[in-house]
Amino acid sequence: MANGQWYPPEWPDRIRALAAGELTPATPKRAATVLLLRDGEGGPSVHMLRRRASMAFAGGAYAYPGGGVDPRDEHPVRWAGPSLETWAERLGVPDPAQAQAVVCAAVRETYEEAGVLLAGETALSVVGDTTGDDWEKDREALVARELSFADFLDRRGLVLRSDLLGAWARWITPEFEPRRYDTWFFVAVLPEGQRTRNASTEADRTVWIRPADAAAGYDRGELTMMPPTISTLRGLLSFGAAADALDAAREQDMTPVLAQARLDGDELILSWPGHDEFTKHIPTGGTG
């Protein structure tokens, strides 16, 4: 392949089935993921994980910490930062409860997969250290869904710092994919005193990497990524500091991006509106 774009070989046949009315699109599940940033020499770096090759979805691809919304993420939580109504408008969801669920999922999944917690004892503080056996016990209970995020915060007397997140993008898995997600991408700066680690059972490697280096690796075909990942990475290239990217989040376009497929003569064309670099031309005579 010319670059590292993740492209499953079964997609052309599934696209044809969808066009022929032989495939019913699955309803996308809500999900959230976080571009965690920190400053270093040469500008900010982003925390990325490589999905295990054995994973059914995007195995071997580089991504960010994240995952699906737990229905209990809508349970009332200790909250700091913009109001839920403000978040609902920003995220494009119909009510405050859904907005809270998406933000909670972003914070919870970052803690579950990277060990980083965007919460503090007050609306102006952030936890400085999340290591130790007691923290790990709670983190594992969250992963096993034995503990809700609301109960976790209550147990530790913490408030969720929604002001430490910036909404960055929203992508919806194409209709021809059997596993579909409506995913909100956020940016956040690594809190002082905390450090990342590979706490995810779905990843075999984690790295801190400059967006420019990650994008170059993708362009050379060395790093595999899904379109939303490389697109959001490229969006970070112009920032000289992590805080600058967080400040710029309020201006990011949150219009959902959904792939489109159409037949044009003897070609099937797959495209993501507004993102021409991901367009694929597939001969209709085979799976190509």
PDB file of C-alpha atoms in Angstrom:
ATOM      1  CA  MET A   1       0.000   0.000   0.000  1.00  0.00           C
ATOM      2  CA  ALA A   2       1.182   3.523  -0.701  1.00  0.00           C
ATOM      3  CA  ASN A   3       0.525   4.626   2.868  1.00  0.00           C
ATOM      4  CA  GLY A   4      -0.664   3.168   6.144  1.00  0.00           C
ATOM      5  CA  GLN A   5      -4.405   3.543   5.572  1.00  0.00           C
ATOM      6  CA  TRP A   6      -6.266   0.668   7.194  1.00  0.00           C
ATOM      7  CA  TYR A   7      -8.428  -0.930   4.513  1.00  0.00           C
ATOM      8  CA  PRO A   8     -10.038  -4.361   5.115  1.00  0.00           C
ATOM      9  CA  PRO A   9     -10.156  -6.577   2.012  1.00  0.00           C
ATOM     10  CA  GLU A  10     -13.829  -7.424   2.615  1.00  0.00           C
ATOM     11  CA  TRP A  11     -14.970  -3.797   2.263  1.00  0.00           C
ATOM     12  CA  PRO A  12     -15.607  -3.812  -1.532  1.00  0.00           C
ATOM     13  CA  ASP A  13     -17.966  -6.793  -1.316  1.00  0.00           C
ATOM     14  CA  ARG A  14     -19.775  -5.272   1.664  1.00  0.00           C
ATOM     15  CA  ILE A  15     -20.128  -1.954  -0.177  1.00  0.00           C
ATOM     16  CA  ARG A  16     -21.653  -3.730  -3.164  1.00  0.00           C
ATOM     17  CA  ALA A  17     -24.047  -5.594  -0.862  1.00  0.00           C
ATOM     18  CA  LEU A  18     -25.101  -2.319   0.751  1.00  0.00           C
ATOM     19  CA  ALA A  19     -25.696  -0.704  -2.645  1.00  0.00           C
ATOM     20  CA  ALA A  20     -27.784  -3.702  -3.724  1.00  0.00           C
ATOM     21  CA  GLY A  21     -29.970  -3.526  -0.637  1.00  0.00           C
ATOM     22  CA  GLU A  22     -28.605  -6.833   0.629  1.00  0.00           C
ATOM     23  CA  LEU A  23     -26.977  -5.364   3.742  1.00  0.00           C
ATOM     24  CA  THR A  24     -28.753  -3.639   6.609  1.00  0.00           C
ATOM     25  CA  PRO A  25     -26.499  -1.061   8.331  1.00  0.00           C
ATOM     26  CA  ALA A  26     -25.866  -1.696  12.011  1.00  0.00           C
ATOM     27  CA  THR A  27     -26.765   1.070  14.450  1.00  0.00           C
ATOM     28  CA  PRO A  28     -23.530   2.776  15.575  1.00  0.00           C
ATOM     29  CA  LYS A  29     -22.646   2.624  19.258  1.00  0.00           C
ATOM     30  CA  ARG A  30     -21.502   5.782  21.045  1.00  0.00           C
ATOM     31  CA  ALA A  31     -17.782   5.951  21.781  1.00  0.00           C
ATOM     32  CA  ALA A  32     -15.117   8.447  22.831  1.00  0.00           C
ATOM     33  CA  THR A  33     -11.355   8.670  22.404  1.00  0.00           C
ATOM     34  CA  VAL A  34      -8.710  11.119  23.636  1.00  0.00           C
ATOM     35  CA  LEU A  35      -5.633  12.603  21.977  1.00  0.00           C
ATOM     36  CA  LEU A  36      -3.517  12.960  25.113  1.00  0.00           C
ATOM     37  CA  LEU A  37      -0.760  15.548  24.610  1.00  0.00           C
ATOM     38  CA  ARG A  38       2.417  16.583  26.407  1.00  0.00           C
ATOM     39  CA  ASP A  39       5.144  19.085  25.579  1.00  0.00           C
ATOM     40  CA  GLY A  40       8.692  18.108  24.716  1.00  0.00           C
ATOM     41  CA  GLU A  41      11.599  19.110  22.546  1.00  0.00           C
ATOM     42  CA  GLY A  42      10.339  20.111  19.140  1.00  0.00           C
ATOM     43  CA  GLY A  43       6.758  20.633  20.258  1.00  0.00           C
ATOM     44  CA  PRO A  44       3.930  18.481  21.592  1.00  0.00           C
ATOM     45  CA  SER A  45       3.759  14.700  21.425  1.00  0.00           C
ATOM     46  CA  VAL A  46       0.646  12.543  21.408  1.00  0.00           C
ATOM     47  CA  HIS A  47       0.094   9.270  23.241  1.00  0.00           C
ATOM     48  CA  MET A  48      -0.797   6.398  20.902  1.00  0.00           C
ATOM     49  CA  LEU A  49      -1.334   2.685  21.294  1.00  0.00           C
ATOM     50  CA  ARG A  50      -0.999  -0.104  18.756  1.00  0.00           C
ATOM     51  CA  ARG A  51      -3.933  -2.489  18.672  1.00  0.00           C
ATOM     52  CA  ARG A  52      -2.987  -6.150  18.918  1.00  0.00           C
ATOM     53  CA  ALA A  53      -2.802  -7.885  15.544  1.00  0.00           C
ATOM     54  CA  SER A  54      -5.283 -10.463  16.826  1.00  0.00           C
ATOM     55  CA  MET A  55      -8.027  -7.838  17.267  1.00  0.00           C
ATOM     56  CA  ALA A  56     -11.002  -8.359  14.936  1.00  0.00           C
ATOM     57  CA  PHE A  57     -11.338  -4.629  14.306  1.00  0.00           C
ATOM     58  CA  ALA A  58      -8.298  -2.645  13.084  1.00  0.00           C
ATOM     59  CA  GLY A  59      -5.737  -5.142  14.350  1.00  0.00           C
ATOM     60  CA  GLY A  60      -2.212  -3.695  14.183  1.00  0.00           C
ATOM     61  CA  ALA A  61      -3.449  -0.135  13.708  1.00  0.00           C
ATOM     62  CA  TYR A  62      -2.304   2.788  15.829  1.00  0.00           C
ATOM     63  CA  ALA A  63      -5.035   4.624  17.731  1.00  0.00           C
ATOM     64  CA  TYR A  64      -5.694   6.628  20.902  1.00  0.00           C
ATOM     65  CA  PRO A  65      -7.058   5.496  24.275  1.00  0.00           C
ATOM     66  CA  GLY A  66     -10.808   5.177  24.034  1.00  0.00           C
ATOM     67  CA  GLY A  67     -13.819   2.920  23.876  1.00  0.00           C
ATOM     68  CA  GLY A  68     -17.559   2.593  24.030  1.00  0.00           C
ATOM     69  CA  VAL A  69     -19.959   4.467  26.262  1.00  0.00           C
ATOM     70  CA  ASP A  70     -21.113   2.493  29.320  1.00  0.00           C
ATOM     71  CA  PRO A  71     -24.863   3.095  29.902  1.00  0.00           C
ATOM     72  CA  ARG A  72     -23.941   3.947  33.508  1.00  0.00           C
ATOM     73  CA  ASP A  73     -21.885   6.880  32.212  1.00  0.00           C
ATOM     74  CA  GLU A  74     -25.204   8.741  32.242  1.00  0.00           C
ATOM     75  CA  HIS A  75     -25.496   8.349  36.035  1.00  0.00           C
ATOM     76  CA  PRO A  76     -25.051  11.709  37.828  1.00  0.00           C
ATOM     77  CA  VAL A  77     -21.389  12.417  38.545  1.00  0.00           C
ATOM     78  CA  ARG A  78     -19.376  15.023  40.435  1.00  0.00           C
ATOM     79  CA  TRP A  79     -18.815  17.560  37.669  1.00  0.00           C
ATOM     80  CA  ALA A  80     -16.591  20.592  37.027  1.00  0.00           C
ATOM     81  CA  GLY A  81     -16.200  22.710  33.912  1.00  0.00           C
ATOM     82  CA  PRO A  82     -18.702  23.757  31.239  1.00  0.00           C
ATOM     83  CA  SER A  83     -22.324  22.865  31.935  1.00  0.00           C
ATOM     84  CA  LEU A  84     -23.868  19.716  30.528  1.00  0.00           C
ATOM     85  CA  GLU A  85     -26.100  21.903  28.373  1.00  0.00           C
ATOM     86  CA  THR A  86     -23.012  23.571  26.902  1.00  0.00           C
ATOM     87  CA  TRP A  87     -21.448  20.192  26.239  1.00  0.00           C
ATOM     88  CA  ALA A  88     -24.649  18.886  24.610  1.00  0.00           C
ATOM     89  CA  GLU A  89     -24.609  21.768  22.155  1.00  0.00           C
ATOM     90  CA  ARG A  90     -20.904  21.342  21.420  1.00  0.00           C
ATOM     91  CA  LEU A  91     -21.133  17.579  20.903  1.00  0.00           C
ATOM     92  CA  GLY A  92     -24.335  17.757  18.872  1.00  0.00           C
ATOM     93  CA  VAL A  93     -26.380  15.475  21.136  1.00  0.00           C
ATOM     94  CA  PRO A  94     -30.019  16.060  22.089  1.00  0.00           C
ATOM     95  CA  ASP A  95     -29.801  16.177  25.875  1.00  0.00           C
ATOM     96  CA  PRO A  96     -27.404  16.759  28.809  1.00  0.00           C
ATOM     97  CA  ALA A  97     -27.435  13.114  29.908  1.00  0.00           C
ATOM     98  CA  GLN A  98     -26.028  11.965  26.575  1.00  0.00           C
ATOM     99  CA  ALA A  99     -23.408  14.711  26.681  1.00  0.00           C
ATOM    100  CA  GLN A 100     -22.311  13.599  30.134  1.00  0.00           C
ATOM    101  CA  ALA A 101     -22.115   9.984  28.975  1.00  0.00           C
ATOM    102  CA  VAL A 102     -19.766  10.848  26.096  1.00  0.00           C
ATOM    103  CA  VAL A 103     -17.505  13.039  28.260  1.00  0.00           C
ATOM    104  CA  CYS A 104     -17.498  10.444  31.048  1.00  0.00           C
ATOM    105  CA  ALA A 105     -16.557   7.738  28.556  1.00  0.00           C
ATOM    106  CA  ALA A 106     -13.631   9.849  27.327  1.00  0.00           C
ATOM    107  CA  VAL A 107     -12.305  10.387  30.872  1.00  0.00           C
ATOM    108  CA  ARG A 108     -13.012   6.845  32.046  1.00  0.00           C
ATOM    109  CA  GLU A 109     -11.451   5.137  29.020  1.00  0.00           C
ATOM    110  CA  THR A 110      -8.331   7.302  29.282  1.00  0.00           C
ATOM    111  CA  TYR A 111      -7.920   6.142  32.856  1.00  0.00           C
ATOM    112  CA  GLU A 112      -8.695   2.516  32.024  1.00  0.00           C
ATOM    113  CA  GLU A 113      -6.301   2.290  29.063  1.00  0.00           C
ATOM    114  CA  ALA A 114      -3.569   4.803  29.886  1.00  0.00           C
ATOM    115  CA  GLY A 115      -3.764   5.214  33.669  1.00  0.00           C
ATOM    116  CA  VAL A 116      -4.345   8.979  33.326  1.00  0.00           C
ATOM    117  CA  LEU A 117      -7.231  10.559  35.236  1.00  0.00           C
ATOM    118  CA  LEU A 118      -8.737  13.947  34.373  1.00  0.00           C
ATOM    119  CA  ALA A 119     -10.262  14.538  37.797  1.00  0.00           C
ATOM    120  CA  GLY A 120      -9.417  16.280  41.053  1.00  0.00           C
ATOM    121  CA  GLU A 121     -10.573  16.838  44.613  1.00  0.00           C
ATOM    122  CA  THR A 122     -11.853  20.282  43.643  1.00  0.00           C
ATOM    123  CA  ALA A 123     -12.891  22.070  40.470  1.00  0.00           C
ATOM    124  CA  LEU A 124      -9.421  23.652  40.329  1.00  0.00           C
ATOM    125  CA  SER A 125      -7.204  20.669  41.183  1.00  0.00           C
ATOM    126  CA  VAL A 126      -6.059  17.517  39.396  1.00  0.00           C
ATOM    127  CA  VAL A 127      -4.947  14.198  40.825  1.00  0.00           C
ATOM    128  CA  GLY A 128      -1.148  14.069  40.773  1.00  0.00           C
ATOM    129  CA  ASP A 129      -0.518  10.328  41.084  1.00  0.00           C
ATOM    130  CA  THR A 130      -2.745   7.423  40.074  1.00  0.00           C
ATOM    131  CA  THR A 131      -0.311   4.602  40.817  1.00  0.00           C
ATOM    132  CA  GLY A 132      -0.485   2.093  43.655  1.00  0.00           C
ATOM    133  CA  ASP A 133      -2.386  -1.091  44.458  1.00  0.00           C
ATOM    134  CA  ASP A 134      -5.553   0.690  45.585  1.00  0.00           C
ATOM    135  CA  TRP A 135      -5.749   2.712  42.367  1.00  0.00           C
ATOM    136  CA  GLU A 136      -5.098  -0.381  40.284  1.00  0.00           C
ATOM    137  CA  LYS A 137      -7.845  -2.303  42.067  1.00  0.00           C
ATOM    138  CA  ASP A 138     -10.349   0.421  41.219  1.00  0.00           C
ATOM    139  CA  ARG A 139      -9.109   0.677  37.630  1.00  0.00           C
ATOM    140  CA  GLU A 140      -9.542  -3.059  37.127  1.00  0.00           C
ATOM    141  CA  ALA A 141     -13.055  -2.867  38.606  1.00  0.00           C
ATOM    142  CA  LEU A 142     -13.903  -0.150  36.088  1.00  0.00           C
ATOM    143  CA  VAL A 143     -12.583  -2.256  33.212  1.00  0.00           C
ATOM    144  CA  ALA A 144     -14.599  -5.271  34.404  1.00  0.00           C
ATOM    145  CA  ARG A 145     -17.703  -3.038  34.710  1.00  0.00           C
ATOM    146  CA  GLU A 146     -17.952  -4.008  38.368  1.00  0.00           C
ATOM    147  CA  LEU A 147     -17.751  -0.324  39.299  1.00  0.00           C
ATOM    148  CA  SER A 148     -19.404   2.608  37.578  1.00  0.00           C
ATOM    149  CA  PHE A 149     -17.411   5.763  36.951  1.00  0.00           C
ATOM    150  CA  ALA A 150     -19.840   7.763  39.108  1.00  0.00           C
ATOM    151  CA  ASP A 151     -19.279   5.404  42.053  1.00  0.00           C
ATOM    152  CA  PHE A 152     -15.522   5.512  41.456  1.00  0.00           C
ATOM    153  CA  LEU A 153     -15.492   9.303  41.717  1.00  0.00           C
ATOM    154  CA  ASP A 154     -17.741   9.251  44.792  1.00  0.00           C
ATOM    155  CA  ARG A 155     -15.558   6.668  46.524  1.00  0.00           C
ATOM    156  CA  ARG A 156     -12.497   8.861  46.085  1.00  0.00           C
ATOM    157  CA  GLY A 157     -14.172  12.220  46.592  1.00  0.00           C
ATOM    158  CA  LEU A 158     -13.214  13.421  43.120  1.00  0.00           C
ATOM    159  CA  VAL A 159     -14.875  15.643  40.522  1.00  0.00           C
ATOM    160  CA  LEU A 160     -14.627  15.087  36.777  1.00  0.00           C
ATOM    161  CA  ARG A 161     -12.708  17.980  35.172  1.00  0.00           C
ATOM    162  CA  SER A 162     -14.574  18.376  31.880  1.00  0.00           C
ATOM    163  CA  ASP A 163     -12.736  21.674  31.323  1.00  0.00           C
ATOM    164  CA  LEU A 164      -9.538  19.678  30.743  1.00  0.00           C
ATOM    165  CA  LEU A 165     -11.053  18.229  27.561  1.00  0.00           C
ATOM    166  CA  GLY A 166     -11.598  19.883  24.204  1.00  0.00           C
ATOM    167  CA  ALA A 167     -13.927  18.384  21.596  1.00  0.00           C
ATOM    168  CA  TRP A 168     -11.895  17.913  18.416  1.00  0.00           C
ATOM    169  CA  ALA A 169     -13.818  15.823  15.845  1.00  0.00           C
ATOM    170  CA  ARG A 170     -16.603  13.316  15.332  1.00  0.00           C
ATOM    171  CA  TRP A 171     -16.435  10.335  12.984  1.00  0.00           C
ATOM    172  CA  ILE A 172     -19.026   7.632  12.341  1.00  0.00           C
ATOM    173  CA  THR A 173     -18.016   4.179  11.121  1.00  0.00           C
ATOM    174  CA  PRO A 174     -19.178   3.535   7.513  1.00  0.00           C
ATOM    175  CA  GLU A 175     -22.562   1.879   7.046  1.00  0.00           C
ATOM    176  CA  PHE A 176     -21.000  -1.204   5.441  1.00  0.00           C
ATOM    177  CA  GLU A 177     -18.952  -2.072   8.548  1.00  0.00           C
ATOM    178  CA  PRO A 178     -20.500  -4.698  10.867  1.00  0.00           C
ATOM    179  CA  ARG A 179     -18.987  -2.994  13.944  1.00  0.00           C
ATOM    180  CA  ARG A 180     -20.044   0.640  13.893  1.00  0.00           C
ATOM    181  CA  TYR A 181     -19.222   3.486  16.268  1.00  0.00           C
ATOM    182  CA  ASP A 182     -20.271   7.101  16.548  1.00  0.00           C
ATOM    183  CA  THR A 183     -17.011   8.389  18.016  1.00  0.00           C
ATOM    184  CA  TRP A 184     -16.183  11.759  19.536  1.00  0.00           C
ATOM    185  CA  PHE A 185     -12.486  12.702  19.530  1.00  0.00           C
ATOM    186  CA  PHE A 186     -11.154  14.934  22.320  1.00  0.00           C
ATOM    187  CA  VAL A 187      -7.807  16.545  23.088  1.00  0.00           C
ATOM    188  CA  ALA A 188      -6.349  16.865  26.596  1.00  0.00           C
ATOM    189  CA  VAL A 189      -3.014  17.789  28.154  1.00  0.00           C
ATOM    190  CA  LEU A 190      -1.281  15.224  30.383  1.00  0.00           C
ATOM    191  CA  PRO A 191      -1.778  16.447  33.985  1.00  0.00           C
ATOM    192  CA  GLU A 192       1.357  17.383  35.898  1.00  0.00           C
ATOM    193  CA  GLY A 193       2.652  14.492  37.986  1.00  0.00           C
ATOM    194  CA  GLN A 194       0.791  11.793  36.077  1.00  0.00           C
ATOM    195  CA  ARG A 195       2.323   9.406  33.567  1.00  0.00           C
ATOM    196  CA  THR A 196       0.930   7.069  30.955  1.00  0.00           C
ATOM    197  CA  ARG A 197       1.322   3.320  30.805  1.00  0.00           C
ATOM    198  CA  ASN A 198      -0.034   0.511  28.678  1.00  0.00           C
ATOM    199  CA  ALA A 199      -2.967  -0.604  30.796  1.00  0.00           C
ATOM    200  CA  SER A 200      -5.029  -1.844  27.848  1.00  0.00           C
ATOM    201  CA  THR A 201      -5.494  -5.534  27.110  1.00  0.00           C
ATOM    202  CA  GLU A 202      -6.151  -4.555  23.475  1.00  0.00           C
ATOM    203  CA  ALA A 203      -2.741  -2.946  22.845  1.00  0.00           C
ATOM    204  CA  ASP A 204       0.697  -4.492  22.501  1.00  0.00           C
ATOM    205  CA  ARG A 205       2.606  -1.202  22.387  1.00  0.00           C
ATOM    206  CA  THR A 206       2.240   2.428  23.431  1.00  0.00           C
ATOM    207  CA  VAL A 207       4.325   5.404  22.336  1.00  0.00           C
ATOM    208  CA  TRP A 208       4.652   9.145  22.798  1.00  0.00           C
ATOM    209  CA  ILE A 209       5.270  10.488  19.320  1.00  0.00           C
ATOM    210  CA  ARG A 210       5.312  13.871  17.619  1.00  0.00           C
ATOM    211  CA  PRO A 211       2.318  14.201  15.277  1.00  0.00           C
ATOM    212  CA  ALA A 212       4.636  15.037  12.382  1.00  0.00           C
ATOM    213  CA  ASP A 213       6.658  11.856  12.953  1.00  0.00           C
ATOM    214  CA  ALA A 214       3.532   9.712  13.230  1.00  0.00           C
ATOM    215  CA  ALA A 215       2.081  11.239  10.059  1.00  0.00           C
ATOM    216  CA  ALA A 216       5.373  10.668   8.215  1.00  0.00           C
ATOM    217  CA  GLY A 217       5.367   7.031   9.339  1.00  0.00           C
ATOM    218  CA  TYR A 218       1.842   6.666   8.002  1.00  0.00           C
ATOM    219  CA  ASP A 219       2.778   8.289   4.683  1.00  0.00           C
ATOM    220  CA  ARG A 220       5.671   5.819   4.298  1.00  0.00           C
ATOM    221  CA  GLY A 221       3.358   2.886   5.000  1.00  0.00           C
ATOM    222  CA  GLU A 222       5.156   2.051   8.259  1.00  0.00           C
ATOM    223  CA  LEU A 223       2.344   2.922  10.679  1.00  0.00           C
ATOM    224  CA  THR A 224      -1.182   1.662  10.000  1.00  0.00           C
ATOM    225  CA  MET A 225      -4.029   3.984  10.964  1.00  0.00           C
ATOM    226  CA  MET A 226      -7.716   4.395  10.300  1.00  0.00           C
ATOM    227  CA  PRO A 227      -8.791   7.608   8.503  1.00  0.00           C
ATOM    228  CA  PRO A 228     -10.016   9.353  11.696  1.00  0.00           C
ATOM    229  CA  THR A 229      -6.669   8.749  13.396  1.00  0.00           C
ATOM    230  CA  ILE A 230      -4.426  10.159  10.693  1.00  0.00           C
ATOM    231  CA  SER A 231      -6.877  13.008  10.042  1.00  0.00           C
ATOM    232  CA  THR A 232      -6.840  14.129  13.688  1.00  0.00           C
ATOM    233  CA  LEU A 233      -3.060  13.736  13.793  1.00  0.00           C
ATOM    234  CA  ARG A 234      -2.651  16.049  10.826  1.00  0.00           C
ATOM    235  CA  GLY A 235      -4.872  18.544  12.623  1.00  0.00           C
ATOM    236  CA  LEU A 236      -2.232  18.842  15.352  1.00  0.00           C
ATOM    237  CA  LEU A 237       0.707  19.650  13.064  1.00  0.00           C
ATOM    238  CA  SER A 238       0.489  23.428  13.344  1.00  0.00           C
ATOM    239  CA  PHE A 239       0.604  23.697  17.135  1.00  0.00           C
ATOM    240  CA  GLY A 240       3.794  24.503  18.996  1.00  0.00           C
ATOM    241  CA  ALA A 241       2.484  23.546  22.438  1.00  0.00           C
ATOM    242  CA  ALA A 242      -0.075  21.141  23.874  1.00  0.00           C
ATOM    243  CA  ALA A 243      -2.023  23.978  25.498  1.00  0.00           C
ATOM    244  CA  ASP A 244      -2.363  25.686  22.107  1.00  0.00           C
ATOM    245  CA  ALA A 245      -4.126  22.638  20.688  1.00  0.00           C
ATOM    246  CA  LEU A 246      -6.469  22.500  23.683  1.00  0.00           C
ATOM    247  CA  ASP A 247      -7.296  26.190  23.253  1.00  0.00           C
ATOM    248  CA  ALA A 248      -7.984  25.651  19.539  1.00  0.00           C
ATOM    249  CA  ALA A 249     -10.434  22.821  20.214  1.00  0.00           C
ATOM    250  CA  ARG A 250     -13.324  25.242  20.691  1.00  0.00           C
ATOM    251  CA  GLU A 251     -13.036  26.222  17.006  1.00  0.00           C
ATOM    252  CA  GLN A 252     -12.932  22.682  15.604  1.00  0.00           C
ATOM    253  CA  ASP A 253     -15.737  21.569  13.285  1.00  0.00           C
ATOM    254  CA  MET A 254     -17.782  18.849  14.995  1.00  0.00           C
ATOM    255  CA  THR A 255     -19.874  17.939  11.933  1.00  0.00           C
ATOM    256  CA  PRO A 256     -19.954  14.103  11.828  1.00  0.00           C
ATOM    257  CA  VAL A 257     -17.806  12.530   9.109  1.00  0.00           C
ATOM    258  CA  LEU A 258     -19.379   9.461   7.482  1.00  0.00           C
ATOM    259  CA  ALA A 259     -17.910   7.568   4.541  1.00  0.00           C
ATOM    260  CA  GLN A 260     -19.901   7.433   1.303  1.00  0.00           C
ATOM    261  CA  ALA A 261     -19.762   4.836  -1.461  1.00  0.00           C
ATOM    262  CA  ARG A 262     -21.067   5.182  -5.015  1.00  0.00           C
ATOM    263  CA  LEU A 263     -20.789   3.464  -8.385  1.00  0.00           C
ATOM    264  CA  ASP A 264     -19.246   5.440 -11.263  1.00  0.00           C
ATOM    265  CA  GLY A 265     -18.995   3.448 -14.470  1.00  0.00           C
ATOM    266  CA  ASP A 266     -16.798   0.434 -13.788  1.00  0.00           C
ATOM    267  CA  GLU A 267     -15.513   1.794 -10.500  1.00  0.00           C
ATOM    268  CA  LEU A 268     -16.810   1.824  -6.969  1.00  0.00           C
ATOM    269  CA  ILE A 269     -15.688   5.026  -5.258  1.00  0.00           C
ATOM    270  CA  LEU A 270     -15.325   5.185  -1.488  1.00  0.00           C
ATOM    271  CA  SER A 271     -14.867   8.634   0.021  1.00  0.00           C
ATOM    272  CA  TRP A 272     -14.997  10.568   3.287  1.00  0.00           C
ATOM    273  CA  PRO A 273     -16.562  14.025   2.696  1.00  0.00           C
ATOM    274  CA  GLY A 274     -13.995  16.753   3.270  1.00  0.00           C
ATOM    275  CA  HIS A 275     -11.091  14.288   3.400  1.00  0.00           C
ATOM    276  CA  ASP A 276     -10.024  13.594  -0.171  1.00  0.00           C
ATOM    277  CA  GLU A 277      -6.818  11.760   0.780  1.00  0.00           C
ATOM    278  CA  PHE A 278      -8.830   8.714   1.855  1.00  0.00           C
ATOM    279  CA  THR A 279     -10.749   8.272  -1.418  1.00  0.00           C
ATOM    280  CA  LYS A 280     -10.537   4.759  -2.860  1.00  0.00           C
ATOM    281  CA  HIS A 281     -11.313   3.679  -6.455  1.00  0.00           C
ATOM    282  CA  ILE A 282     -12.235  -0.012  -6.582  1.00  0.00           C
ATOM    283  CA  PRO A 283     -12.829  -1.951  -9.828  1.00  0.00           C
ATOM    284  CA  THR A 284     -16.339  -3.419  -9.805  1.00  0.00           C
ATOM    285  CA  GLY A 285     -15.140  -6.681 -11.303  1.00  0.00           C
ATOM    286  CA  GLY A 286     -13.362  -7.875  -8.172  1.00  0.00           C
ATOM    287  CA  THR A 287     -12.522  -7.254  -4.549  1.00  0.00           C
ATOM    288  CA  GLY A 288      -9.319  -5.341  -5.395  1.00  0.00           C
TER     289      GLY A 288
END
